[in-house]
XYZ file of C-alpha atoms in Angstrom:
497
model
C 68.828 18.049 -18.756
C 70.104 20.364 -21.159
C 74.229 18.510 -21.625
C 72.350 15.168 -23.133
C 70.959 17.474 -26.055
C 74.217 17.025 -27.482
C 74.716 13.575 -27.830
C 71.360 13.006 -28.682
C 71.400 15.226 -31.269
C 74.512 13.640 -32.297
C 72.971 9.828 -32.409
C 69.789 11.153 -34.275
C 71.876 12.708 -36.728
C 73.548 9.332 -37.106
C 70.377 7.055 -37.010
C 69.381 9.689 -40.107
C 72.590 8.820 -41.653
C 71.869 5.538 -42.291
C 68.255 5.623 -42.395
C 68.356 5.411 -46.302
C 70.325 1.668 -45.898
C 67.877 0.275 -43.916
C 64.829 1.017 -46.204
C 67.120 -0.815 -48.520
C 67.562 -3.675 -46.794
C 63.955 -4.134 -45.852
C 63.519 -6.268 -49.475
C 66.846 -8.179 -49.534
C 65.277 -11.509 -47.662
C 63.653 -13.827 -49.614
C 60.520 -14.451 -49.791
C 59.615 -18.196 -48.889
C 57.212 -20.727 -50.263
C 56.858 -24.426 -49.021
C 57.066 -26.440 -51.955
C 54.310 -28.836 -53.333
C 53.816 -31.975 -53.159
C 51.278 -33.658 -55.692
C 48.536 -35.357 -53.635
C 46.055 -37.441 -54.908
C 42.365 -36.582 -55.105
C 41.493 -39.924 -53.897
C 42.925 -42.757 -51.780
C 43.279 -45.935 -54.776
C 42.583 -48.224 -51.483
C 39.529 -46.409 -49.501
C 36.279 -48.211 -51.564
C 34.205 -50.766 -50.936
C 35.473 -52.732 -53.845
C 38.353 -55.129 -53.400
C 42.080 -53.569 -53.325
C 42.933 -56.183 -56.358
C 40.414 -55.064 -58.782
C 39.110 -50.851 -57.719
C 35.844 -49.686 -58.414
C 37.132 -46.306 -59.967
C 41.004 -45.924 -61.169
C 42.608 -43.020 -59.096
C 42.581 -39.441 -60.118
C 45.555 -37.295 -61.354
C 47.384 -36.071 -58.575
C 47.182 -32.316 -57.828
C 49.594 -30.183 -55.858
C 48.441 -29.269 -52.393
C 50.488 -27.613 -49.968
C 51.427 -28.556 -46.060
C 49.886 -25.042 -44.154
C 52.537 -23.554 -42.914
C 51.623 -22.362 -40.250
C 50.561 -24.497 -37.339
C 48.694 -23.369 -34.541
C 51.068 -22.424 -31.233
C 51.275 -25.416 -28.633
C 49.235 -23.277 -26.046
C 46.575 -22.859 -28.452
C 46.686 -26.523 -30.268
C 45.229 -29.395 -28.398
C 47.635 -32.431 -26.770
C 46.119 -34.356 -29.672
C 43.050 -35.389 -30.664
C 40.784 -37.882 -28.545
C 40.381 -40.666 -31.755
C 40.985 -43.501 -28.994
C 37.224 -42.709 -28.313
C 36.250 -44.313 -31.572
C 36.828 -47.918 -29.604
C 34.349 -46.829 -26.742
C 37.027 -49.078 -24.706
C 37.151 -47.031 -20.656
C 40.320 -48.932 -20.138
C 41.739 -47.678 -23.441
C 40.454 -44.693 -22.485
C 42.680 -44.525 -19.156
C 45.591 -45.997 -20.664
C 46.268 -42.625 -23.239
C 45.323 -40.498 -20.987
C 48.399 -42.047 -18.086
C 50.519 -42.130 -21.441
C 49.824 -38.471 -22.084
C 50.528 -37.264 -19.042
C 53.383 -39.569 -17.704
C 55.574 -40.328 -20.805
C 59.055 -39.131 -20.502
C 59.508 -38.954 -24.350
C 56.316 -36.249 -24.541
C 58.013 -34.429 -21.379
C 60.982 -33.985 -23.295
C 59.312 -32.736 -26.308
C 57.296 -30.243 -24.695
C 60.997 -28.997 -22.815
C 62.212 -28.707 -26.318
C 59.558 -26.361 -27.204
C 60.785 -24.728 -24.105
C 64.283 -24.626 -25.799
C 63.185 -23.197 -28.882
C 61.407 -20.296 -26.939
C 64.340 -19.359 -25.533
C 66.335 -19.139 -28.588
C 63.716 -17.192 -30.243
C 63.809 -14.380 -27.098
C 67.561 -14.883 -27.472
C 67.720 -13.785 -31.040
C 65.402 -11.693 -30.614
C 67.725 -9.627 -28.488
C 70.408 -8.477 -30.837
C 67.301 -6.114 -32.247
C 67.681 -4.043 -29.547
C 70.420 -1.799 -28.312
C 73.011 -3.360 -25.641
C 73.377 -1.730 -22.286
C 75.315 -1.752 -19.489
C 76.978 0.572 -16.192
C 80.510 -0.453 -15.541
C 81.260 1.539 -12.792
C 84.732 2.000 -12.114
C 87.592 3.614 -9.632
C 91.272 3.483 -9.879
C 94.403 5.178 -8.542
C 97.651 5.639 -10.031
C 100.855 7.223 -9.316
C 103.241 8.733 -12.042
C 106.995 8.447 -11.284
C 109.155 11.293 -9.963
C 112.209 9.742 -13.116
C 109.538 9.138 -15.754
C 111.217 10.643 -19.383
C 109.468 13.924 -19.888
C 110.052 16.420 -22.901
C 112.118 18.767 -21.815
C 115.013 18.215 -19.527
C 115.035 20.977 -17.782
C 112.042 20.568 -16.153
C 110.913 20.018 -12.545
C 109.409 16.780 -12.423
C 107.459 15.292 -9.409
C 105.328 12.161 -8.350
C 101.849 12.645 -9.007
C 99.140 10.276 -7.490
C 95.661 10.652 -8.921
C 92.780 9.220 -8.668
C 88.975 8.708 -10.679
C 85.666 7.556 -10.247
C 83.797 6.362 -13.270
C 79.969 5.457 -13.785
C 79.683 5.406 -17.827
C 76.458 3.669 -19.616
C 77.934 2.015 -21.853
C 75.797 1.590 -25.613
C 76.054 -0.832 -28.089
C 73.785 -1.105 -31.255
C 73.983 -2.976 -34.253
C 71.517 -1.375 -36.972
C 69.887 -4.012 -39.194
C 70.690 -2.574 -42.181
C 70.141 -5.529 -44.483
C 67.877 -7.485 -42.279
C 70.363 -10.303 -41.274
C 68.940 -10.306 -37.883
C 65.565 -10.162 -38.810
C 66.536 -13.596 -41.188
C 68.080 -15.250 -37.373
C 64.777 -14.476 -35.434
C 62.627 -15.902 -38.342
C 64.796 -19.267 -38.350
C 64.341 -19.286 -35.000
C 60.553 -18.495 -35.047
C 60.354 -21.719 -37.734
C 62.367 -23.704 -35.519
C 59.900 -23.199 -32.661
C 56.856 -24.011 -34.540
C 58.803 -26.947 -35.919
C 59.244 -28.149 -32.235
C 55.621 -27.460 -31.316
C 54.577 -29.984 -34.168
C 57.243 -32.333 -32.964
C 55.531 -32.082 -29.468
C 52.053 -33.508 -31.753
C 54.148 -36.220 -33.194
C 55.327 -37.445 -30.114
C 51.713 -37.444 -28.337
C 50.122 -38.968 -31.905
C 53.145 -41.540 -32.011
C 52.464 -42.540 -28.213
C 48.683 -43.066 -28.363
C 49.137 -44.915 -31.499
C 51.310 -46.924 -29.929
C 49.848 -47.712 -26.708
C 46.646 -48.390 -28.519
C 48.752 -51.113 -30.994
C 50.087 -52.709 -27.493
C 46.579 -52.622 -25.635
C 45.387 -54.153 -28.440
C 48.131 -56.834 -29.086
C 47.054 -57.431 -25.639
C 43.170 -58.066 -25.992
C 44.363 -60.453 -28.980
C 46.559 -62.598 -26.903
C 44.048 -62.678 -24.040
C 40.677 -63.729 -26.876
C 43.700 -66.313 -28.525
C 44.331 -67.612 -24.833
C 40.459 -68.232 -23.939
C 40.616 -70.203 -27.025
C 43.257 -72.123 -25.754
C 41.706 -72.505 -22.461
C 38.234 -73.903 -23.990
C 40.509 -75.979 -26.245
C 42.446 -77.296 -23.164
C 39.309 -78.117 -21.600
C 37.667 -80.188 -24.302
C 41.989 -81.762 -24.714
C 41.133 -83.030 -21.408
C 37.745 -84.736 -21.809
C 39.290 -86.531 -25.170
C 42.331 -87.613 -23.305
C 39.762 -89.302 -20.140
C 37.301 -90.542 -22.938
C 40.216 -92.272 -25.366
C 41.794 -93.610 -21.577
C 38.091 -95.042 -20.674
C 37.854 -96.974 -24.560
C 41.807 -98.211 -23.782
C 40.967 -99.628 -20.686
C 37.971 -101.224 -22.135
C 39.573 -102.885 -25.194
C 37.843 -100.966 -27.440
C 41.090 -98.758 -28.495
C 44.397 -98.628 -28.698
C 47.681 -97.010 -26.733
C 48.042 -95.381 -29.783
C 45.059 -92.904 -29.346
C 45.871 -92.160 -25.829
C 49.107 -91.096 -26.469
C 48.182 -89.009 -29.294
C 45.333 -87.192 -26.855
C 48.102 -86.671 -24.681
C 50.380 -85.098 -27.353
C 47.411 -82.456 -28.168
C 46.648 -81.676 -24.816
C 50.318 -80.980 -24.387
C 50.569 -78.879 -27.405
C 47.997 -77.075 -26.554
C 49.631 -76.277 -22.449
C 52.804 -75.278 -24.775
C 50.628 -72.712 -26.925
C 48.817 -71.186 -24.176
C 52.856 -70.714 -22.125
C 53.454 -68.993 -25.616
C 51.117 -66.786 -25.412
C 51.596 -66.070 -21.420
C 54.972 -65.308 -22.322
C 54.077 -62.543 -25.424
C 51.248 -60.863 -23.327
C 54.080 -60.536 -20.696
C 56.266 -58.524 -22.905
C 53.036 -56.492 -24.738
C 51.852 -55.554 -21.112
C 55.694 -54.476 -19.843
C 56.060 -52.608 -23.548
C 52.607 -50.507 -22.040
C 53.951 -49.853 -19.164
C 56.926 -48.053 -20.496
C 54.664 -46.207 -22.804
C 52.385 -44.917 -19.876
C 55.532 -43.722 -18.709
C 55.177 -46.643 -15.362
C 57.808 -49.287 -14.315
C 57.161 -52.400 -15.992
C 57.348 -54.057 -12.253
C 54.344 -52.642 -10.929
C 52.408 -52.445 -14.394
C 49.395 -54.950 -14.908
C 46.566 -55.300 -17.397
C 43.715 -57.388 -16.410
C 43.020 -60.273 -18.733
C 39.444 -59.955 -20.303
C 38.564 -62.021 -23.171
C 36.631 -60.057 -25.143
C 35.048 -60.063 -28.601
C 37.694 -57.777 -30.626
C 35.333 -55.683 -33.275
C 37.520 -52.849 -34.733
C 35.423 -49.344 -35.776
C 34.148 -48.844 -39.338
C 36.262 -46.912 -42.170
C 34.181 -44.596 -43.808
C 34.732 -44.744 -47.862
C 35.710 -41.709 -49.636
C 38.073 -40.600 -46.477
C 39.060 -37.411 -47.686
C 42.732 -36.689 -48.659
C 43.273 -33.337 -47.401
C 43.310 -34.768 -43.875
C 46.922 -35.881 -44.712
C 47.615 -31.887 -44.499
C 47.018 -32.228 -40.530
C 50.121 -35.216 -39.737
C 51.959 -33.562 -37.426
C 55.210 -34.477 -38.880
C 54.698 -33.233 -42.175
C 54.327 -30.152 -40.729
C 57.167 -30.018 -38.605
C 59.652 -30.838 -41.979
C 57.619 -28.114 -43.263
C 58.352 -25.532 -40.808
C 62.634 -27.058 -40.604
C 62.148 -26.350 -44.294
C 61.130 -23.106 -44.157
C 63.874 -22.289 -40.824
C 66.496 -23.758 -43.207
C 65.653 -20.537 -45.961
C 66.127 -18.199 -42.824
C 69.308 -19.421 -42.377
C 70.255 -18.365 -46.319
C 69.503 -15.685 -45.742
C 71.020 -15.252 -42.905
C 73.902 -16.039 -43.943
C 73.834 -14.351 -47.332
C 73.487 -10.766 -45.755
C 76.566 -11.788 -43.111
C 78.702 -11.278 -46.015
C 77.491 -7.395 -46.592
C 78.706 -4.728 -44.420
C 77.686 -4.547 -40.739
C 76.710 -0.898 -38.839
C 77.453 -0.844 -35.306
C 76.405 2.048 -32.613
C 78.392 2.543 -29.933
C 78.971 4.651 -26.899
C 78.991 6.281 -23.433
C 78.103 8.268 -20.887
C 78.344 9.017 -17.292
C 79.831 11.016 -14.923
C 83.703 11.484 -14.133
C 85.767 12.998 -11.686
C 88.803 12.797 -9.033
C 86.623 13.286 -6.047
C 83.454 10.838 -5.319
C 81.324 13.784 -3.576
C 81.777 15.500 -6.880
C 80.461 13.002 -9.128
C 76.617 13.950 -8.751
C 77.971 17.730 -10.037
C 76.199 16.136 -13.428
C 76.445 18.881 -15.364
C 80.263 19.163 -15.086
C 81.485 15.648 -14.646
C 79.840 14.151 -17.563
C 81.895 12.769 -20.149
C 79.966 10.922 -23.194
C 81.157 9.497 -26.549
C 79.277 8.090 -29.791
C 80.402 7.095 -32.946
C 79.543 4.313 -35.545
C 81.583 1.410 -37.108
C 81.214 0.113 -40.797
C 82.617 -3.543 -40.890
C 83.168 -3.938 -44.577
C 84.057 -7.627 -45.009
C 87.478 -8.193 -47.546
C 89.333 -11.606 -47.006
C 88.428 -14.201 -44.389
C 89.480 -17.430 -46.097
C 85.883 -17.874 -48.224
C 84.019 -18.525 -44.478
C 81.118 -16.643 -44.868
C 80.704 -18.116 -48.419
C 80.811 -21.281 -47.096
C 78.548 -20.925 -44.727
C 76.227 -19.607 -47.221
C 76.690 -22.579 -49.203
C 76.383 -24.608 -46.101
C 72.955 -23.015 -45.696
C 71.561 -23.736 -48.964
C 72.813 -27.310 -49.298
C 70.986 -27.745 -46.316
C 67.951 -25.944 -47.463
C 68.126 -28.785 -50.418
C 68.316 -31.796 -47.942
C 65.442 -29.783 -45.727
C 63.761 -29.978 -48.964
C 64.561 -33.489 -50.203
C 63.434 -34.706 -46.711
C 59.814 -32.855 -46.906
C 59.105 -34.415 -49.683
C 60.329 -37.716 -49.186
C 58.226 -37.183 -45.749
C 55.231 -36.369 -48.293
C 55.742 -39.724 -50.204
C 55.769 -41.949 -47.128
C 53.034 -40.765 -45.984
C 51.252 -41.818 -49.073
C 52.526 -44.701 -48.564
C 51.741 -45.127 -45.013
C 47.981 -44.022 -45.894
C 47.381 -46.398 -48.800
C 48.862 -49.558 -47.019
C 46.678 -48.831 -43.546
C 43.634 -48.733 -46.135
C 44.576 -51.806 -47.843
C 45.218 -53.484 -44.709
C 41.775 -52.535 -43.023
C 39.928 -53.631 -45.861
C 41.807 -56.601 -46.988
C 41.392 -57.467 -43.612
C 37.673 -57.909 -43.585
C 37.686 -60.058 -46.123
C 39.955 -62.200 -44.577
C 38.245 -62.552 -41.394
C 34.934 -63.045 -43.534
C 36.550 -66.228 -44.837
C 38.338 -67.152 -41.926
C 34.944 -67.278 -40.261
C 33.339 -69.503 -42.663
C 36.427 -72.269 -42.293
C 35.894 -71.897 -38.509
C 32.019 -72.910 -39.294
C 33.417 -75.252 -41.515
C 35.845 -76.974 -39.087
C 33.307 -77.041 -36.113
C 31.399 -78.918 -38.191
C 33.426 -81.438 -39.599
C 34.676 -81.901 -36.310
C 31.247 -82.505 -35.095
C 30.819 -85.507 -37.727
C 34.382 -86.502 -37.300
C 33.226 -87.257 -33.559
C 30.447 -89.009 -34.174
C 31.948 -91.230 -36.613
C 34.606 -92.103 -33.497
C 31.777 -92.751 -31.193
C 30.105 -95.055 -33.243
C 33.537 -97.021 -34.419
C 33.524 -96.032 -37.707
C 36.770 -94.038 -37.805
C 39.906 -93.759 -35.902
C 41.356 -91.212 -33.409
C 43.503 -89.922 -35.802
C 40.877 -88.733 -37.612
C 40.043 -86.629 -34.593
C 43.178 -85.321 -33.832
C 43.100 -83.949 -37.196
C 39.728 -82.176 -37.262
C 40.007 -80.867 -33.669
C 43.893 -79.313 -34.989
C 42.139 -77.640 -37.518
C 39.592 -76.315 -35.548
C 41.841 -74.969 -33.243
C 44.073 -73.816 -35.633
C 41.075 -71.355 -37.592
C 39.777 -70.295 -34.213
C 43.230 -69.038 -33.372
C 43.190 -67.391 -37.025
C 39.790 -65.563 -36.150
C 41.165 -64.125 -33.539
C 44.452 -63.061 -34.600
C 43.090 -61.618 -37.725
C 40.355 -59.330 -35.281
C 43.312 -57.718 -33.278
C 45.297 -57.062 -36.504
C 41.600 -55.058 -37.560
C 42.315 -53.151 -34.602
C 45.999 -52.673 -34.929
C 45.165 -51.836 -39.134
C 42.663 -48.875 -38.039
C 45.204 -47.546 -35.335
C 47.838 -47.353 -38.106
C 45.203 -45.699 -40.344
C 44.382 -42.812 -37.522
C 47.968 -42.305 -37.189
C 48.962 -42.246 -41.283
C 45.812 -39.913 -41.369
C 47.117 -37.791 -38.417
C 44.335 -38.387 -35.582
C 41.396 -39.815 -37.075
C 39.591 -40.032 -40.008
C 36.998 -37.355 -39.163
């Protein structure tokens, strides 16, 4: 229709106006770059040579950056399937209930949610604003109302309109301060995608540490049990030499001592497995009521560690990423709040049709009414607030910073210890193994020695405590193999592959 030429022309000749400050503006943001952290070319603690004395010292460390920019959640798996390593089906069913039913992941994944819908939201103020605000009024003017001259004849008048303007409203991104708030919130969405990864990783790590705990106390309990049983046959075989003269009270009351210590241990145990298997529960997102485990005694054998585990895989943990991409929202939001102190453009206008009579308002061509005109907000004095908040911004930026780096550094630290542990561990349970041989053995003779009269009970007591005591040890130190190499997979961020 030929009457919107003219204030079309009118907003083109407008847009044109400040065309020139908005090719300006396209190179005032800054132009980010994650900052890096030295890594180390080798783990000091991944060899097959003792942790106290390494094969090779470590290599300078060399900067390598965090990528920044992790894959979307739709695209990125839940997290990777490492639990498979153990080749453990009830393991196996245990991460995938705690995947799918934990409450903690649920919320994670409705933050992501959250962070979508800010990034649509500030998204938004890119485009124009518009809305129809249709409107109809009367009025009447007063017969005595003060008019210019006096002499004139001066009547009511009651009127009436009907009003359906469009109204527009546009602020033009001259400087790119928008563009900044859609970047932070771009960053802050990716940042809560990798958040959604470090739940899931934290989760299965943990419900593998508990399942395990659990397989630890249940081998440490069928020691305990075989224990109790062979308790019970020294306690009837010291009662049968009593009764015949050929020992003393003494040695009965000391079988029933170690048969009672060794009820005591195994209610100890009970009473941990109860609390490991309720901890589960709540991880697998189940009430602890109506959560069981089965007991199976089992020989614990944790996975291998490959030497030479390759430190670039630290590049993958989840969280490092996420205080990577909080880092990177945090520069948005300079310059964001930089540009908020330069001058702001704003569009505005309407159109629509007007007129007394509401048959006449589709007559479009002579009840139209329009307006447009622009705005320049020039800030001059409001207290120092926007150079606060810029300063707000970039102290902020520095403790984003400080935090991603510190982030870096644990995880070092993380790494290296989970190495040490899983191979100080072996060791451990290599000698632990020999003073269970050892024990069995001596007990063996011990025994004998008994039978034939040559030694007391006390002697036994003693060698069957010890034996107990390094068969407990084996056991112990096979779950904390397992528990090591879960730490390790989650310090390496899902697996050493």
């Amino acid at each position: 229709m030929k009457f919107l030429n003219s204030p079309c022309s009118l907003f083109r000749r407008l847009s044109f106006g400040i065309g020139w400050l908005w090719l300006a503006g396209c190179a005032t943001t800054s132009h980010y770059k994650a900052p890096d952290v030295a890594t180390p070319t080798q783990w000091q603690n991944n060899s097959s040579a003792p942790i106290t004395n390494p094969a090779t010292p470590p290599q300078p460390a060399s900067p390598t950056p965090v990528p920044t920019t992790p894959a979307p959640l739709n695209q990125a798996p839940q997290a990777p399937s490492w639990w498979t390593l153990y080749n453990d089906p009830d393991l196996n069913t245990l991460e995938q209930q705690a995947l799918a039913n934990n409450f903690n992941a649920r919320a994670a994944v409705s933050r992501v949610e959250e962070a979508r819908a800010t990034v649509r939201n500030a998204t938004s103020y890119r485009t124009p604003e518009v809305t129809l605000n249709p409107s109809v009024y009367k009025s009447h003017l007063s017969a005595l109302r003060p008019v210019q001259f006096p002499n004139a004849t001066v009547i009511g008048i009651s009127q009436q309109q009907f009003y359906i303007p469009i109204n527009v409203n546009y602020e033009v991104d001259v400087w790119g301060r928008i563009r900044s708030n859609v970047r932070a919130a771009e960053t802050d969405q990716q940042a809560a995608e990798a958040d959604v990864r470090v739940v899931q990783l934290t989760l299965t790590t943990d419900a593998a540490s508990y399942y395990f705990t659990i397989r630890g106390l249940d081998a440490d309990l069928g020691v305990l049990d075989s224990t109790r049983e062979a308790r019970v046959q020294n306690l009837q075989l010291v009662q049968s030499r009593f009764k015949a003269g050929v020992d003393n009270e003494i040695g009965v009351r000391r079988a029933e001592t170690e048969l009672a210590n060794v009820d005591a241990s195994r209610i100890e145990v009970q009473r941990q497995r109860a609390g490991y298997v309720a901890a589960l529960a709540t991880v697998c997102g189940q009430p602890a009521s109506s959560f069981t485990v089965a007991p199976r005694p089992t020989v614990l054998a944790a996975p291998s560690v490959p030497t030479n585990v390759p430190t670039t895989l630290l590049a993958r943990r989840p969280d490092l990423q996420r205080a990577e991409r909080q880092l990177a929202a945090a520069d948005a939001r300079i310059d964001a709040a930089r540009l908020a102190r330069r001058p702001t453009v704003l569009l505005n206008g309407y159109i629509g049709p007007q007129s007394a009579q509401f048959s006449e308002i589709a007559r479009l061509n002579e009840s139209y009414t329009y307006y447009l005109g622009g705005t320049l907000g020039i800030p001059i004095f409001n207290g120092g607030r926007l150079r606060s908040n810029q300063q707000l911004a970039e102290a902020r930026f520095n403790t984003a910073t400080a935090s991603y780096q510190q982030s870096a550094l644990t995880a070092f630290q993380e790494v290296e210890t989970s190495l040490a542990d899983v191979q100080q561990s072996a060791a451990q349970l290599e000698a632990q193994q020999r003073a269970l041989r050892a024990a069995r053995l001596a007990g063996l003779l011990t025994r004998e020695r008994y039978n034939r009269g040559l030694t007391t009970y006390f002697e036994v007591v003693d060698a069957d405590r010890q034996t107990l005591e390094a068969a407990r040890l084996v056991v112990q130190t096979q779950a904390d193999q397992l528990r090591y190499s879960v730490n390790l997979i989650k310090a390496l961020g899902g697996g050493w592959e």
